Amino acid sequence: MNRVVLVGRLTKDPELRTTPSGVSVCNFTVACDRRYSQNGERQADFINCIAWRQSGEFIARYFTKGNRIALEGSIQTRTWDDQNGNKRYATEVVVDHAEFAQSKGEGNGGFASQPAPQTAPPAPSAPSGDIDGFMPIEEEDLPF
């Protein structure tokens, strides 16, 4: 079985391209903290990822450098010969599913080695315009 689940922060903005046949493909790198530290310093792994079609378009549209992302996919390895005839290898995660791993208010907050600032939840205010206890949702509040 080849399944990968990662939670980390994007190291730069995702790059969305289109193949000559019109298929969307998004490349990005995720920094994932290791569970241990070496000499008192946290270590991270930088994992190359690729997402195709709607998954890639979703990531490119809603994620930017520093955002926490949770993703699921599989590991893929590729080999090719470069211009000098040297054999090159690449290992990357092919993303099947991605989702937000932080709330909208957490912001970018740097890479995974820097914890996101903790904020107190806002005090409840008197509802305005609610219908039967439900508040209307504005279109800009939707993540899609």
mmCIF file of C-alpha atoms in Angstrom:
data_model
loop_
_atom_site.group_PDB
_atom_site.id
_atom_site.type_symbol
_atom_site.label_atom_id
_atom_site.label_comp_id
_atom_site.label_asym_id
_atom_site.label_seq_id
_atom_site.Cartn_x
_atom_site.Cartn_y
_atom_site.Cartn_z
ATOM 1 C CA MET A 1 0.000 0.000 0.000
ATOM 2 C CA ASN A 2 1.363 3.427 -0.974
ATOM 3 C CA ARG A 3 -0.452 6.135 1.071
ATOM 4 C CA VAL A 4 0.962 9.343 2.516
ATOM 5 C CA VAL A 5 -0.656 11.793 4.938
ATOM 6 C CA LEU A 6 1.175 15.078 5.581
ATOM 7 C CA VAL A 7 0.502 18.220 7.580
ATOM 8 C CA GLY A 8 2.883 21.112 7.127
ATOM 9 C CA ARG A 9 3.382 24.604 5.737
ATOM 10 C CA LEU A 10 3.926 25.663 2.152
ATOM 11 C CA THR A 11 7.478 26.933 1.628
ATOM 12 C CA LYS A 12 6.437 29.188 -1.286
ATOM 13 C CA ASP A 13 3.346 29.970 -3.316
ATOM 14 C CA PRO A 14 2.084 26.988 -5.345
ATOM 15 C CA GLU A 15 2.909 27.064 -9.068
ATOM 16 C CA LEU A 16 -0.021 26.252 -11.359
ATOM 17 C CA ARG A 17 0.672 25.321 -14.980
ATOM 18 C CA THR A 18 -1.260 23.705 -17.791
ATOM 19 C CA THR A 19 -0.001 20.813 -19.895
ATOM 20 C CA PRO A 20 -0.137 21.112 -23.708
ATOM 21 C CA SER A 21 -3.279 18.950 -23.584
ATOM 22 C CA GLY A 22 -4.974 21.427 -21.189
ATOM 23 C CA VAL A 23 -4.615 19.541 -17.875
ATOM 24 C CA SER A 24 -3.904 21.683 -14.789
ATOM 25 C CA VAL A 25 -0.903 20.701 -12.663
ATOM 26 C CA CYS A 26 0.276 22.389 -9.457
ATOM 27 C CA ASN A 27 3.737 22.002 -7.883
ATOM 28 C CA PHE A 28 4.582 23.029 -4.315
ATOM 29 C CA THR A 29 6.781 22.071 -1.374
ATOM 30 C CA VAL A 30 5.566 21.337 2.156
ATOM 31 C CA ALA A 31 7.765 21.747 5.244
ATOM 32 C CA CYS A 32 6.865 19.086 7.837
ATOM 33 C CA ASP A 33 8.320 19.202 11.349
ATOM 34 C CA ARG A 34 10.035 16.136 12.697
ATOM 35 C CA ARG A 35 8.979 14.879 16.116
ATOM 36 C CA TYR A 36 12.428 15.365 17.598
ATOM 37 C CA SER A 37 15.000 18.122 17.718
ATOM 38 C CA GLN A 38 18.733 17.920 17.185
ATOM 39 C CA ASN A 39 20.977 20.045 19.412
ATOM 40 C CA GLY A 40 17.899 21.924 20.603
ATOM 41 C CA GLU A 41 16.861 22.909 17.070
ATOM 42 C CA ARG A 42 13.698 21.660 15.417
ATOM 43 C CA GLN A 43 14.235 19.776 12.174
ATOM 44 C CA ALA A 44 11.909 19.774 9.168
ATOM 45 C CA ASP A 45 11.611 17.737 6.006
ATOM 46 C CA PHE A 46 10.862 19.557 2.762
ATOM 47 C CA ILE A 47 8.628 17.392 0.603
ATOM 48 C CA ASN A 48 7.915 18.089 -3.063
ATOM 49 C CA CYS A 49 4.268 17.642 -4.026
ATOM 50 C CA ILE A 50 2.278 17.649 -7.242
ATOM 51 C CA ALA A 51 -1.500 17.956 -7.625
ATOM 52 C CA TRP A 52 -3.427 17.453 -10.851
ATOM 53 C CA ARG A 53 -6.679 18.893 -12.215
ATOM 54 C CA GLN A 54 -9.204 20.206 -9.655
ATOM 55 C CA SER A 55 -6.977 19.402 -6.657
ATOM 56 C CA GLY A 56 -4.157 21.459 -8.165
ATOM 57 C CA GLU A 57 -6.475 24.342 -9.058
ATOM 58 C CA PHE A 58 -7.897 24.329 -5.500
ATOM 59 C CA ILE A 59 -4.438 24.451 -3.909
ATOM 60 C CA ALA A 60 -3.174 27.189 -6.250
ATOM 61 C CA ARG A 61 -6.247 29.309 -5.633
ATOM 62 C CA TYR A 62 -6.599 29.085 -1.849
ATOM 63 C CA PHE A 63 -3.101 28.421 -0.459
ATOM 64 C CA THR A 64 -0.077 30.710 -0.255
ATOM 65 C CA LYS A 65 3.390 30.587 1.273
ATOM 66 C CA GLY A 66 3.247 29.796 4.994
ATOM 67 C CA ASN A 67 -0.287 28.343 5.006
ATOM 68 C CA ARG A 68 -0.759 25.060 6.860
ATOM 69 C CA ILE A 69 -2.026 22.324 4.590
ATOM 70 C CA ALA A 70 -3.154 18.763 5.238
ATOM 71 C CA LEU A 71 -2.895 16.410 2.300
ATOM 72 C CA GLU A 72 -3.243 12.790 1.349
ATOM 73 C CA GLY A 73 -1.694 11.056 -1.619
ATOM 74 C CA SER A 74 0.936 8.563 -2.736
ATOM 75 C CA ILE A 75 4.687 8.623 -3.292
ATOM 76 C CA GLN A 76 5.893 8.586 -6.864
ATOM 77 C CA THR A 77 9.451 8.338 -8.164
ATOM 78 C CA ARG A 78 10.610 9.383 -11.615
ATOM 79 C CA THR A 79 13.896 9.057 -13.506
ATOM 80 C CA TRP A 80 15.148 10.857 -16.591
ATOM 81 C CA ASP A 81 18.377 11.758 -18.349
ATOM 82 C CA ASP A 82 19.413 15.412 -18.167
ATOM 83 C CA GLN A 83 21.047 17.440 -20.967
ATOM 84 C CA ASN A 84 24.483 16.037 -20.063
ATOM 85 C CA GLY A 85 23.292 12.433 -20.122
ATOM 86 C CA ASN A 86 23.285 12.084 -16.304
ATOM 87 C CA LYS A 87 20.474 10.038 -14.789
ATOM 88 C CA ARG A 88 18.262 12.167 -12.513
ATOM 89 C CA TYR A 89 15.761 11.024 -9.901
ATOM 90 C CA ALA A 90 12.779 12.760 -8.320
ATOM 91 C CA THR A 91 10.571 11.614 -5.474
ATOM 92 C CA GLU A 92 7.340 13.478 -4.827
ATOM 93 C CA VAL A 93 3.893 13.096 -3.323
ATOM 94 C CA VAL A 94 1.045 12.941 -5.826
ATOM 95 C CA VAL A 95 -1.802 14.647 -3.975
ATOM 96 C CA ASP A 96 -5.255 13.079 -4.094
ATOM 97 C CA HIS A 97 -6.888 15.276 -1.443
ATOM 98 C CA ALA A 98 -5.939 18.526 0.303
ATOM 99 C CA GLU A 99 -7.616 20.608 2.971
ATOM 100 C CA PHE A 100 -7.030 23.584 5.230
ATOM 101 C CA ALA A 101 -5.091 22.815 8.414
ATOM 102 C CA GLN A 102 -5.556 26.217 10.036
ATOM 103 C CA SER A 103 -8.418 28.566 10.639
ATOM 104 C CA LYS A 104 -8.817 31.673 8.504
ATOM 105 C CA GLY A 105 -7.715 33.925 11.386
ATOM 106 C CA GLU A 106 -4.406 32.132 12.047
ATOM 107 C CA GLY A 107 -2.681 33.774 9.091
ATOM 108 C CA ASN A 108 0.583 32.663 7.556
ATOM 109 C CA GLY A 109 2.656 32.671 10.743
ATOM 110 C CA GLY A 110 5.849 31.360 9.108
ATOM 111 C CA PHE A 111 6.913 27.761 8.683
ATOM 112 C CA ALA A 112 5.889 24.760 10.741
ATOM 113 C CA SER A 113 8.750 25.227 13.207
ATOM 114 C CA GLN A 114 7.081 28.435 14.394
ATOM 115 C CA PRO A 115 3.796 27.757 16.170
ATOM 116 C CA ALA A 116 0.835 29.807 15.044
ATOM 117 C CA PRO A 117 -0.140 32.514 17.529
ATOM 118 C CA GLN A 118 -2.928 31.515 19.876
ATOM 119 C CA THR A 119 -5.824 33.931 20.012
ATOM 120 C CA ALA A 120 -8.837 33.943 22.250
ATOM 121 C CA PRO A 121 -12.131 33.273 20.504
ATOM 122 C CA PRO A 122 -14.174 36.413 19.933
ATOM 123 C CA ALA A 123 -16.786 37.228 22.527
ATOM 124 C CA PRO A 124 -20.271 36.263 21.403
ATOM 125 C CA SER A 125 -22.233 39.221 20.142
ATOM 126 C CA ALA A 126 -25.929 39.716 19.791
ATOM 127 C CA PRO A 127 -27.076 38.047 16.583
ATOM 128 C CA SER A 128 -28.340 40.348 13.885
ATOM 129 C CA GLY A 129 -30.433 39.172 10.999
ATOM 130 C CA ASP A 130 -30.648 35.571 12.179
ATOM 131 C CA ILE A 131 -33.509 33.391 11.070
ATOM 132 C CA ASP A 132 -34.508 30.628 13.462
ATOM 133 C CA GLY A 133 -31.079 30.763 15.138
ATOM 134 C CA PHE A 134 -29.083 30.599 11.887
ATOM 135 C CA MET A 135 -26.869 33.417 10.705
ATOM 136 C CA PRO A 136 -26.708 34.220 6.977
ATOM 137 C CA ILE A 137 -23.384 33.344 5.361
ATOM 138 C CA GLU A 138 -21.769 35.872 3.069
ATOM 139 C CA GLU A 139 -20.191 34.581 -0.147
ATOM 140 C CA GLU A 140 -16.740 35.934 0.823
ATOM 141 C CA ASP A 141 -16.833 33.754 3.995
ATOM 142 C CA LEU A 142 -16.889 30.559 1.932
ATOM 143 C CA PRO A 143 -13.528 28.857 1.305
ATOM 144 C CA PHE A 144 -14.474 27.873 -2.244
#
